[in-house]
């Protein structure tokens, strides 16, 4: 059974609120297909297997100013080595000081991934090479050293040359066993089953296959657009339902002209429910989604350790309910205080606080508030 429009709206907004979780994907993307099927309304950062990538590092001294220049140069180089097939590669450039390079995505269809995410209301936050995500997760002392770090998967390894924290070399090699590399004591060895959470330390390549124009520090305006689209669809559904019942409505009007006639109770209740649905859809359209949701995102980003789980809204009553995870009740209380200080927000309270369900880390909390609607606070 397909989800209702209100459920799709909830999932789409929840995805924008959620903290992206890393998902390792191999050529073909079966892992992401399963994620979209099983976890709609979530946010994810795809960590791409080295088996789906080609790598290159720019020769020192080339005058490449900015990521656009690095990307254009990389496209030329990949086309030289891989011919016409390179036209289909998505390119993720990176640049750190004088060092620069790029990854080419050949084992996954980026447009297909984005379409899957949109259909499942999954927020695709980033699509990054696994070696880059792993390098950012290393301790600062390791990343600041000089030597070789190795990202190893079945059948392939990426050797990263570091010079006091700077990436100066990057080479992908086909092999079955790590010992075949012949390296003496690499700085670190990473595998897909390890933790890939970023750690403080020297800057590392932040290559991302998503178009740079599609990324924004504030994602809520997009969520607001989705909310309005879904609200419009809900309203259209109500109007369509009315159109199908036009003939019956005409007969009802004739019956109402008779003094003694009364509308059947069932029809009266159905009409009232239909009117409520239409009113809620109009209220959803009128709500100031962008400032509301941008405020929630900004406050949550300031807290850093807050992980949003979902949002429910009653546009007709001007009520908002937020759910999230926090390691400390004090943070949730501070979050509620910050939201309460927002102009137009009222009756902001931490209405529930409990242990998280199995599989989640931290304490689950719920914040309820009265917020502005299209007709005022």
mmCIF file of C-alpha atoms in Angstrom:
data_model
loop_
_atom_site.group_PDB
_atom_site.id
_atom_site.type_symbol
_atom_site.label_atom_id
_atom_site.label_comp_id
_atom_site.label_asym_id
_atom_site.label_seq_id
_atom_site.Cartn_x
_atom_site.Cartn_y
_atom_site.Cartn_z
ATOM 1 C CA UNK A 1 0.000 0.000 0.000
ATOM 2 C CA UNK A 2 1.435 3.373 -1.008
ATOM 3 C CA UNK A 3 1.838 5.954 1.772
ATOM 4 C CA UNK A 4 -0.721 8.739 2.152
ATOM 5 C CA UNK A 5 0.131 12.294 1.169
ATOM 6 C CA UNK A 6 0.448 13.337 4.792
ATOM 7 C CA UNK A 7 2.844 10.419 5.382
ATOM 8 C CA UNK A 8 4.924 11.395 2.339
ATOM 9 C CA UNK A 9 5.053 14.960 3.630
ATOM 10 C CA UNK A 10 6.178 13.740 7.059
ATOM 11 C CA UNK A 11 8.871 11.535 5.523
ATOM 12 C CA UNK A 12 10.191 14.289 3.281
ATOM 13 C CA UNK A 13 10.508 16.783 6.125
ATOM 14 C CA UNK A 14 11.948 14.130 8.467
ATOM 15 C CA UNK A 15 14.654 13.396 5.888
ATOM 16 C CA UNK A 16 15.718 17.050 5.906
ATOM 17 C CA UNK A 17 15.811 17.075 9.706
ATOM 18 C CA UNK A 18 17.739 13.839 10.093
ATOM 19 C CA UNK A 19 21.489 13.606 10.524
ATOM 20 C CA UNK A 20 22.926 11.772 7.480
ATOM 21 C CA UNK A 21 24.170 8.262 8.176
ATOM 22 C CA UNK A 22 27.019 6.741 6.129
ATOM 23 C CA UNK A 23 26.188 3.859 3.790
ATOM 24 C CA UNK A 24 28.898 1.931 1.953
ATOM 25 C CA UNK A 25 27.870 1.159 -1.643
ATOM 26 C CA UNK A 26 29.463 -1.094 -4.235
ATOM 27 C CA UNK A 27 29.179 -1.029 -8.058
ATOM 28 C CA UNK A 28 25.535 -1.261 -9.065
ATOM 29 C CA UNK A 29 24.260 0.350 -5.862
ATOM 30 C CA UNK A 30 22.209 -2.567 -4.514
ATOM 31 C CA UNK A 31 22.853 -1.366 -0.962
ATOM 32 C CA UNK A 32 21.246 2.010 -1.653
ATOM 33 C CA UNK A 33 18.286 0.437 -3.426
ATOM 34 C CA UNK A 34 17.615 -1.630 -0.289
ATOM 35 C CA UNK A 35 18.051 1.454 1.911
ATOM 36 C CA UNK A 36 15.455 3.427 -0.070
ATOM 37 C CA UNK A 37 13.047 0.526 0.131
ATOM 38 C CA UNK A 38 13.450 -0.041 3.869
ATOM 39 C CA UNK A 39 14.232 3.473 5.231
ATOM 40 C CA UNK A 40 12.078 6.147 3.547
ATOM 41 C CA UNK A 41 12.229 9.580 5.101
ATOM 42 C CA UNK A 42 15.890 9.334 6.209
ATOM 43 C CA UNK A 43 19.135 11.106 5.306
ATOM 44 C CA UNK A 44 22.179 9.272 4.000
ATOM 45 C CA UNK A 45 25.757 9.925 2.886
ATOM 46 C CA UNK A 46 26.875 7.376 0.318
ATOM 47 C CA UNK A 47 30.445 6.117 0.782
ATOM 48 C CA UNK A 48 31.480 4.701 -2.585
ATOM 49 C CA UNK A 49 33.612 1.593 -2.998
ATOM 50 C CA UNK A 50 36.995 2.030 -4.659
ATOM 51 C CA UNK A 51 35.843 -0.629 -7.145
ATOM 52 C CA UNK A 52 33.422 1.956 -8.580
ATOM 53 C CA UNK A 53 36.039 4.714 -8.940
ATOM 54 C CA UNK A 54 38.993 5.929 -10.953
ATOM 55 C CA UNK A 55 41.474 8.271 -9.232
ATOM 56 C CA UNK A 56 43.972 10.906 -10.297
ATOM 57 C CA UNK A 57 46.219 13.533 -8.659
ATOM 58 C CA UNK A 58 47.095 16.754 -10.507
ATOM 59 C CA UNK A 59 50.766 17.260 -11.333
ATOM 60 C CA UNK A 60 52.367 19.876 -9.066
ATOM 61 C CA UNK A 61 52.659 23.370 -10.493
ATOM 62 C CA UNK A 62 49.670 23.370 -12.858
ATOM 63 C CA UNK A 63 47.804 26.717 -12.672
ATOM 64 C CA UNK A 64 44.373 25.396 -11.711
ATOM 65 C CA UNK A 65 42.444 28.028 -9.765
ATOM 66 C CA UNK A 66 39.442 26.516 -8.037
ATOM 67 C CA UNK A 67 37.433 23.297 -8.195
ATOM 68 C CA UNK A 68 35.874 24.098 -11.578
ATOM 69 C CA UNK A 69 39.324 24.252 -13.153
ATOM 70 C CA UNK A 70 40.374 21.018 -11.429
ATOM 71 C CA UNK A 71 37.211 19.292 -12.644
ATOM 72 C CA UNK A 72 37.691 20.450 -16.251
ATOM 73 C CA UNK A 73 41.297 19.221 -16.237
ATOM 74 C CA UNK A 74 40.298 15.897 -14.699
ATOM 75 C CA UNK A 75 37.602 15.359 -17.337
ATOM 76 C CA UNK A 76 40.217 15.801 -20.040
ATOM 77 C CA UNK A 77 42.552 13.333 -18.383
ATOM 78 C CA UNK A 78 39.896 10.679 -17.824
ATOM 79 C CA UNK A 79 38.713 11.082 -21.441
ATOM 80 C CA UNK A 80 42.310 10.561 -22.610
ATOM 81 C CA UNK A 81 42.620 7.255 -20.719
ATOM 82 C CA UNK A 82 39.069 5.876 -20.969
ATOM 83 C CA UNK A 83 37.785 7.346 -24.228
ATOM 84 C CA UNK A 84 34.095 7.951 -24.860
ATOM 85 C CA UNK A 85 33.041 6.076 -21.724
ATOM 86 C CA UNK A 86 34.466 8.930 -19.645
ATOM 87 C CA UNK A 87 31.642 11.208 -20.824
ATOM 88 C CA UNK A 88 29.309 9.276 -18.511
ATOM 89 C CA UNK A 89 31.575 9.611 -15.457
ATOM 90 C CA UNK A 90 30.540 11.922 -12.637
ATOM 91 C CA UNK A 91 33.617 13.819 -11.406
ATOM 92 C CA UNK A 92 34.369 14.774 -7.787
ATOM 93 C CA UNK A 93 37.293 17.245 -7.667
ATOM 94 C CA UNK A 94 39.231 18.246 -4.553
ATOM 95 C CA UNK A 95 41.853 20.876 -3.818
ATOM 96 C CA UNK A 96 43.909 21.519 -0.673
ATOM 97 C CA UNK A 97 46.502 24.242 -1.024
ATOM 98 C CA UNK A 98 48.815 23.270 -3.876
ATOM 99 C CA UNK A 99 47.535 19.674 -3.979
ATOM 100 C CA UNK A 100 44.526 18.743 -6.131
ATOM 101 C CA UNK A 101 42.935 15.689 -7.666
ATOM 102 C CA UNK A 102 39.667 14.087 -8.663
ATOM 103 C CA UNK A 103 37.686 10.866 -8.519
ATOM 104 C CA UNK A 104 35.588 9.541 -11.417
ATOM 105 C CA UNK A 105 32.436 7.539 -10.723
ATOM 106 C CA UNK A 106 32.143 4.720 -13.260
ATOM 107 C CA UNK A 107 30.394 1.914 -11.379
ATOM 108 C CA UNK A 108 27.274 3.818 -10.321
ATOM 109 C CA UNK A 109 24.716 5.954 -12.127
ATOM 110 C CA UNK A 110 24.558 9.233 -10.186
ATOM 111 C CA UNK A 111 21.338 10.369 -11.854
ATOM 112 C CA UNK A 112 19.773 7.026 -10.998
ATOM 113 C CA UNK A 113 20.850 7.317 -7.364
ATOM 114 C CA UNK A 114 19.308 10.761 -7.073
ATOM 115 C CA UNK A 115 16.074 9.570 -8.687
ATOM 116 C CA UNK A 116 15.867 6.652 -6.243
ATOM 117 C CA UNK A 117 16.405 9.012 -3.334
ATOM 118 C CA UNK A 118 13.728 11.406 -4.520
ATOM 119 C CA UNK A 119 11.188 8.636 -5.054
ATOM 120 C CA UNK A 120 11.817 7.254 -1.544
ATOM 121 C CA UNK A 121 11.912 10.727 0.068
ATOM 122 C CA UNK A 122 15.483 10.018 1.172
ATOM 123 C CA UNK A 123 17.760 13.043 1.563
ATOM 124 C CA UNK A 124 20.964 12.262 -0.334
ATOM 125 C CA UNK A 125 23.393 14.493 1.571
ATOM 126 C CA UNK A 126 26.658 13.466 -0.140
ATOM 127 C CA UNK A 127 28.209 10.864 -2.454
ATOM 128 C CA UNK A 128 31.866 10.522 -1.457
ATOM 129 C CA UNK A 129 34.774 8.200 -2.234
ATOM 130 C CA UNK A 130 35.237 5.720 0.605
ATOM 131 C CA UNK A 131 38.953 6.515 0.928
ATOM 132 C CA UNK A 132 38.167 10.223 1.475
ATOM 133 C CA UNK A 133 35.563 9.482 4.156
ATOM 134 C CA UNK A 134 38.009 7.086 5.852
ATOM 135 C CA UNK A 135 40.913 9.554 5.722
ATOM 136 C CA UNK A 136 38.760 12.181 7.463
ATOM 137 C CA UNK A 137 37.985 9.656 10.230
ATOM 138 C CA UNK A 138 41.641 9.081 11.159
ATOM 139 C CA UNK A 139 43.084 10.652 14.340
ATOM 140 C CA UNK A 140 44.740 14.034 13.886
ATOM 141 C CA UNK A 141 48.190 12.639 14.736
ATOM 142 C CA UNK A 142 47.955 10.068 11.936
ATOM 143 C CA UNK A 143 46.687 12.557 9.385
ATOM 144 C CA UNK A 144 49.468 15.005 10.263
ATOM 145 C CA UNK A 145 52.249 12.464 9.647
ATOM 146 C CA UNK A 146 54.223 11.588 6.523
ATOM 147 C CA UNK A 147 53.926 8.184 4.911
ATOM 148 C CA UNK A 148 51.336 5.981 3.234
ATOM 149 C CA UNK A 149 47.813 5.207 4.355
ATOM 150 C CA UNK A 150 45.938 2.366 2.675
ATOM 151 C CA UNK A 151 42.224 1.913 2.066
ATOM 152 C CA UNK A 152 41.704 -1.800 1.336
ATOM 153 C CA UNK A 153 38.716 -3.665 -0.089
ATOM 154 C CA UNK A 154 38.338 -7.079 -1.658
ATOM 155 C CA UNK A 155 40.399 -6.973 -4.825
ATOM 156 C CA UNK A 156 41.507 -3.329 -4.677
ATOM 157 C CA UNK A 157 43.508 -0.907 -2.529
ATOM 158 C CA UNK A 158 43.897 2.863 -2.616
ATOM 159 C CA UNK A 159 47.342 4.030 -1.484
ATOM 160 C CA UNK A 160 47.328 7.603 -0.153
ATOM 161 C CA UNK A 161 50.682 9.356 0.132
ATOM 162 C CA UNK A 162 50.783 11.934 2.936
ATOM 163 C CA UNK A 163 53.449 14.588 3.468
ATOM 164 C CA UNK A 164 52.927 16.179 6.896
ATOM 165 C CA UNK A 165 49.194 15.990 6.413
ATOM 166 C CA UNK A 166 49.088 16.948 2.732
ATOM 167 C CA UNK A 167 47.842 14.432 0.155
ATOM 168 C CA UNK A 168 50.623 14.269 -2.436
ATOM 169 C CA UNK A 169 49.828 10.970 -4.115
ATOM 170 C CA UNK A 170 46.839 8.727 -4.745
ATOM 171 C CA UNK A 171 46.972 5.388 -6.510
ATOM 172 C CA UNK A 172 44.397 2.648 -6.923
ATOM 173 C CA UNK A 173 45.805 -0.874 -7.312
ATOM 174 C CA UNK A 174 44.183 -4.192 -8.140
ATOM 175 C CA UNK A 175 45.204 -6.904 -5.710
ATOM 176 C CA UNK A 176 43.814 -9.755 -3.626
ATOM 177 C CA UNK A 177 45.926 -9.434 -0.476
ATOM 178 C CA UNK A 178 47.236 -6.344 1.280
ATOM 179 C CA UNK A 179 50.650 -7.987 1.623
ATOM 180 C CA UNK A 180 50.957 -7.830 -2.178
ATOM 181 C CA UNK A 181 51.514 -4.060 -1.895
ATOM 182 C CA UNK A 182 54.901 -4.647 -0.318
ATOM 183 C CA UNK A 183 54.591 -1.663 2.030
ATOM 184 C CA UNK A 184 56.489 -1.509 5.305
ATOM 185 C CA UNK A 185 54.325 -0.354 8.216
ATOM 186 C CA UNK A 186 51.714 1.911 6.577
ATOM 187 C CA UNK A 187 50.436 4.760 8.740
ATOM 188 C CA UNK A 188 46.949 3.237 8.802
ATOM 189 C CA UNK A 189 44.836 0.634 7.021
ATOM 190 C CA UNK A 190 41.099 1.090 6.521
ATOM 191 C CA UNK A 191 38.347 -1.338 5.469
ATOM 192 C CA UNK A 192 34.621 -0.969 4.705
ATOM 193 C CA UNK A 193 33.599 -2.526 8.036
ATOM 194 C CA UNK A 194 35.270 0.231 10.097
ATOM 195 C CA UNK A 195 33.838 3.464 11.496
ATOM 196 C CA UNK A 196 33.788 6.367 9.021
ATOM 197 C CA UNK A 197 32.907 9.266 11.313
ATOM 198 C CA UNK A 198 34.938 12.454 10.719
ATOM 199 C CA UNK A 199 37.424 13.480 13.424
ATOM 200 C CA UNK A 200 39.064 16.860 14.178
ATOM 201 C CA UNK A 201 42.445 17.343 12.547
ATOM 202 C CA UNK A 202 44.132 18.582 9.347
ATOM 203 C CA UNK A 203 41.900 19.224 6.362
ATOM 204 C CA UNK A 204 41.347 16.297 4.004
ATOM 205 C CA UNK A 205 39.880 16.098 0.468
ATOM 206 C CA UNK A 206 36.136 16.755 0.653
ATOM 207 C CA UNK A 207 35.332 15.384 -2.782
ATOM 208 C CA UNK A 208 31.622 14.917 -3.463
ATOM 209 C CA UNK A 209 29.969 13.687 -6.659
ATOM 210 C CA UNK A 210 26.813 15.727 -6.095
ATOM 211 C CA UNK A 211 26.824 18.897 -8.216
ATOM 212 C CA UNK A 212 28.131 21.820 -6.181
ATOM 213 C CA UNK A 213 25.200 23.975 -7.320
ATOM 214 C CA UNK A 214 22.825 21.416 -5.765
ATOM 215 C CA UNK A 215 24.333 21.721 -2.286
ATOM 216 C CA UNK A 216 23.424 24.463 0.153
ATOM 217 C CA UNK A 217 24.290 25.162 3.795
ATOM 218 C CA UNK A 218 20.552 25.420 4.445
ATOM 219 C CA UNK A 219 18.497 22.532 3.093
ATOM 220 C CA UNK A 220 15.190 23.648 4.562
ATOM 221 C CA UNK A 221 14.060 25.859 1.672
ATOM 222 C CA UNK A 222 14.010 22.676 -0.419
ATOM 223 C CA UNK A 223 12.072 20.861 2.266
ATOM 224 C CA UNK A 224 9.608 23.741 2.356
ATOM 225 C CA UNK A 225 9.131 23.452 -1.396
ATOM 226 C CA UNK A 226 8.427 19.737 -1.039
ATOM 227 C CA UNK A 227 5.931 20.435 1.716
ATOM 228 C CA UNK A 228 4.082 22.910 -0.469
ATOM 229 C CA UNK A 229 4.046 20.540 -3.410
ATOM 230 C CA UNK A 230 2.602 17.758 -1.283
ATOM 231 C CA UNK A 231 0.071 20.115 0.247
ATOM 232 C CA UNK A 232 -0.968 21.205 -3.226
ATOM 233 C CA UNK A 233 -1.326 17.570 -4.228
ATOM 234 C CA UNK A 234 -3.500 16.934 -1.200
ATOM 235 C CA UNK A 235 -5.711 19.866 -2.069
ATOM 236 C CA UNK A 236 -5.931 18.689 -5.686
ATOM 237 C CA UNK A 237 -6.983 15.259 -4.469
ATOM 238 C CA UNK A 238 -9.809 16.833 -2.515
ATOM 239 C CA UNK A 239 -10.902 18.803 -5.575
ATOM 240 C CA UNK A 240 -10.772 15.651 -7.713
ATOM 241 C CA UNK A 241 -12.921 13.838 -5.189
ATOM 242 C CA UNK A 242 -15.437 16.662 -5.376
ATOM 243 C CA UNK A 243 -15.490 16.444 -9.158
ATOM 244 C CA UNK A 244 -16.281 12.742 -9.091
ATOM 245 C CA UNK A 245 -19.207 13.420 -6.741
ATOM 246 C CA UNK A 246 -20.571 16.351 -8.766
ATOM 247 C CA UNK A 247 -23.654 14.489 -9.911
ATOM 248 C CA UNK A 248 -24.494 13.413 -6.379
ATOM 249 C CA UNK A 249 -23.980 16.965 -5.153
ATOM 250 C CA UNK A 250 -26.438 18.261 -7.724
ATOM 251 C CA UNK A 251 -29.065 15.808 -6.541
ATOM 252 C CA UNK A 252 -28.396 16.875 -2.944
ATOM 253 C CA UNK A 253 -28.998 20.516 -3.830
ATOM 254 C CA UNK A 254 -32.337 19.642 -5.391
ATOM 255 C CA UNK A 255 -33.272 17.749 -2.258
ATOM 256 C CA UNK A 256 -32.331 20.730 -0.095
ATOM 257 C CA UNK A 257 -34.941 22.868 -1.888
ATOM 258 C CA UNK A 258 -37.660 20.716 -0.384
ATOM 259 C CA UNK A 259 -38.649 22.222 2.975
ATOM 260 C CA UNK A 260 -39.091 18.924 4.751
ATOM 261 C CA UNK A 261 -35.980 17.285 3.359
ATOM 262 C CA UNK A 262 -32.877 16.803 5.496
ATOM 263 C CA UNK A 263 -29.409 15.781 4.432
ATOM 264 C CA UNK A 264 -28.644 12.157 5.364
ATOM 265 C CA UNK A 265 -26.320 12.054 8.410
ATOM 266 C CA UNK A 266 -23.679 10.013 6.556
ATOM 267 C CA UNK A 267 -23.494 12.541 3.699
ATOM 268 C CA UNK A 268 -23.298 15.437 6.168
ATOM 269 C CA UNK A 269 -20.373 13.825 8.022
ATOM 270 C CA UNK A 270 -18.564 13.080 4.746
ATOM 271 C CA UNK A 271 -18.946 16.683 3.594
ATOM 272 C CA UNK A 272 -17.611 17.985 6.910
ATOM 273 C CA UNK A 273 -14.581 15.687 6.715
ATOM 274 C CA UNK A 274 -13.946 16.800 3.136
ATOM 275 C CA UNK A 275 -14.115 20.453 4.170
ATOM 276 C CA UNK A 276 -11.647 19.829 6.992
ATOM 277 C CA UNK A 277 -9.210 18.154 4.586
ATOM 278 C CA UNK A 278 -9.449 21.078 2.183
ATOM 279 C CA UNK A 279 -8.955 23.585 5.001
ATOM 280 C CA UNK A 280 -5.866 21.742 6.275
ATOM 281 C CA UNK A 281 -4.409 21.638 2.757
ATOM 282 C CA UNK A 282 -4.962 25.394 2.360
ATOM 283 C CA UNK A 283 -3.369 25.995 5.753
ATOM 284 C CA UNK A 284 -0.334 23.897 4.779
ATOM 285 C CA UNK A 285 0.081 25.976 1.653
ATOM 286 C CA UNK A 286 -0.093 29.192 3.665
ATOM 287 C CA UNK A 287 2.413 28.261 6.384
ATOM 288 C CA UNK A 288 5.782 30.111 6.228
ATOM 289 C CA UNK A 289 7.778 26.895 5.834
ATOM 290 C CA UNK A 290 11.127 28.388 4.878
ATOM 291 C CA UNK A 291 11.716 30.595 7.966
ATOM 292 C CA UNK A 292 10.177 27.971 10.270
ATOM 293 C CA UNK A 293 12.274 25.065 9.119
ATOM 294 C CA UNK A 294 15.425 27.077 8.557
ATOM 295 C CA UNK A 295 15.222 28.154 12.202
ATOM 296 C CA UNK A 296 14.915 24.530 13.336
ATOM 297 C CA UNK A 297 17.905 23.518 11.206
ATOM 298 C CA UNK A 298 20.024 26.436 12.434
ATOM 299 C CA UNK A 299 19.350 25.786 16.112
ATOM 300 C CA UNK A 300 19.972 22.062 15.655
ATOM 301 C CA UNK A 301 23.258 22.763 13.871
ATOM 302 C CA UNK A 302 24.386 24.951 16.772
ATOM 303 C CA UNK A 303 23.730 22.053 19.176
ATOM 304 C CA UNK A 304 25.801 19.740 16.898
ATOM 305 C CA UNK A 305 25.038 16.577 18.882
ATOM 306 C CA UNK A 306 21.293 16.807 18.226
ATOM 307 C CA UNK A 307 20.021 14.236 15.699
ATOM 308 C CA UNK A 308 16.546 15.005 14.385
ATOM 309 C CA UNK A 309 14.134 12.117 13.873
ATOM 310 C CA UNK A 310 10.964 13.743 12.628
ATOM 311 C CA UNK A 311 8.442 16.527 12.523
ATOM 312 C CA UNK A 312 4.645 16.692 12.656
ATOM 313 C CA UNK A 313 2.635 19.813 11.947
ATOM 314 C CA UNK A 314 -0.995 20.833 12.278
ATOM 315 C CA UNK A 315 -1.281 23.839 10.041
ATOM 316 C CA UNK A 316 -4.866 24.613 11.032
ATOM 317 C CA UNK A 317 -3.974 24.886 14.723
ATOM 318 C CA UNK A 318 -0.476 26.289 14.162
ATOM 319 C CA UNK A 319 1.160 23.463 16.119
ATOM 320 C CA UNK A 320 4.569 21.925 15.521
ATOM 321 C CA UNK A 321 6.052 18.807 17.124
ATOM 322 C CA UNK A 322 9.738 17.910 16.786
ATOM 323 C CA UNK A 323 11.378 14.595 17.714
ATOM 324 C CA UNK A 324 15.091 14.003 18.104
ATOM 325 C CA UNK A 325 17.951 12.283 19.881
ATOM 326 C CA UNK A 326 20.413 13.885 22.297
ATOM 327 C CA UNK A 327 23.127 12.535 24.611
ATOM 328 C CA UNK A 328 22.097 15.002 27.336
ATOM 329 C CA UNK A 329 18.712 16.258 28.552
ATOM 330 C CA UNK A 330 20.256 19.674 29.180
ATOM 331 C CA UNK A 331 20.912 20.077 25.457
ATOM 332 C CA UNK A 332 17.263 19.385 24.682
ATOM 333 C CA UNK A 333 16.187 21.947 27.282
ATOM 334 C CA UNK A 334 18.580 24.520 25.828
ATOM 335 C CA UNK A 335 17.258 23.764 22.364
ATOM 336 C CA UNK A 336 13.684 24.379 23.519
ATOM 337 C CA UNK A 337 14.769 27.677 25.119
ATOM 338 C CA UNK A 338 16.433 28.833 21.892
ATOM 339 C CA UNK A 339 13.361 27.999 19.831
ATOM 340 C CA UNK A 340 11.181 29.726 22.425
ATOM 341 C CA UNK A 341 13.205 32.910 21.919
ATOM 342 C CA UNK A 342 12.345 32.944 18.211
ATOM 343 C CA UNK A 343 9.869 35.706 17.284
ATOM 344 C CA UNK A 344 6.452 34.218 16.617
ATOM 345 C CA UNK A 345 7.144 30.937 18.413
ATOM 346 C CA UNK A 346 5.140 30.337 21.581
ATOM 347 C CA UNK A 347 4.394 27.673 24.199
ATOM 348 C CA UNK A 348 7.667 25.886 23.363
ATOM 349 C CA UNK A 349 8.045 23.022 25.836
ATOM 350 C CA UNK A 350 10.078 19.832 26.154
ATOM 351 C CA UNK A 351 7.008 17.618 26.275
ATOM 352 C CA UNK A 352 8.655 14.181 26.401
ATOM 353 C CA UNK A 353 12.042 12.714 27.300
ATOM 354 C CA UNK A 354 12.771 8.979 27.331
ATOM 355 C CA UNK A 355 15.361 6.320 26.577
ATOM 356 C CA UNK A 356 15.962 5.723 22.879
ATOM 357 C CA UNK A 357 14.645 2.608 21.196
ATOM 358 C CA UNK A 358 16.888 -0.346 20.444
ATOM 359 C CA UNK A 359 19.346 0.549 17.700
ATOM 360 C CA UNK A 360 19.397 4.275 18.499
ATOM 361 C CA UNK A 361 21.982 6.042 20.638
ATOM 362 C CA UNK A 362 21.083 8.707 23.209
ATOM 363 C CA UNK A 363 17.864 9.976 24.767
ATOM 364 C CA UNK A 364 14.740 10.581 22.724
ATOM 365 C CA UNK A 365 12.996 13.920 23.233
ATOM 366 C CA UNK A 366 9.960 15.723 21.910
ATOM 367 C CA UNK A 367 9.443 19.480 21.657
ATOM 368 C CA UNK A 368 6.020 20.982 20.995
ATOM 369 C CA UNK A 369 5.362 24.594 20.016
ATOM 370 C CA UNK A 370 2.866 27.038 18.611
ATOM 371 C CA UNK A 371 4.201 28.580 15.413
ATOM 372 C CA UNK A 372 3.086 31.204 12.898
ATOM 373 C CA UNK A 373 0.647 30.234 10.173
ATOM 374 C CA UNK A 374 -0.182 32.026 6.977
ATOM 375 C CA UNK A 375 -2.833 34.000 8.795
ATOM 376 C CA UNK A 376 -0.568 35.112 11.681
ATOM 377 C CA UNK A 377 0.646 33.630 14.976
#
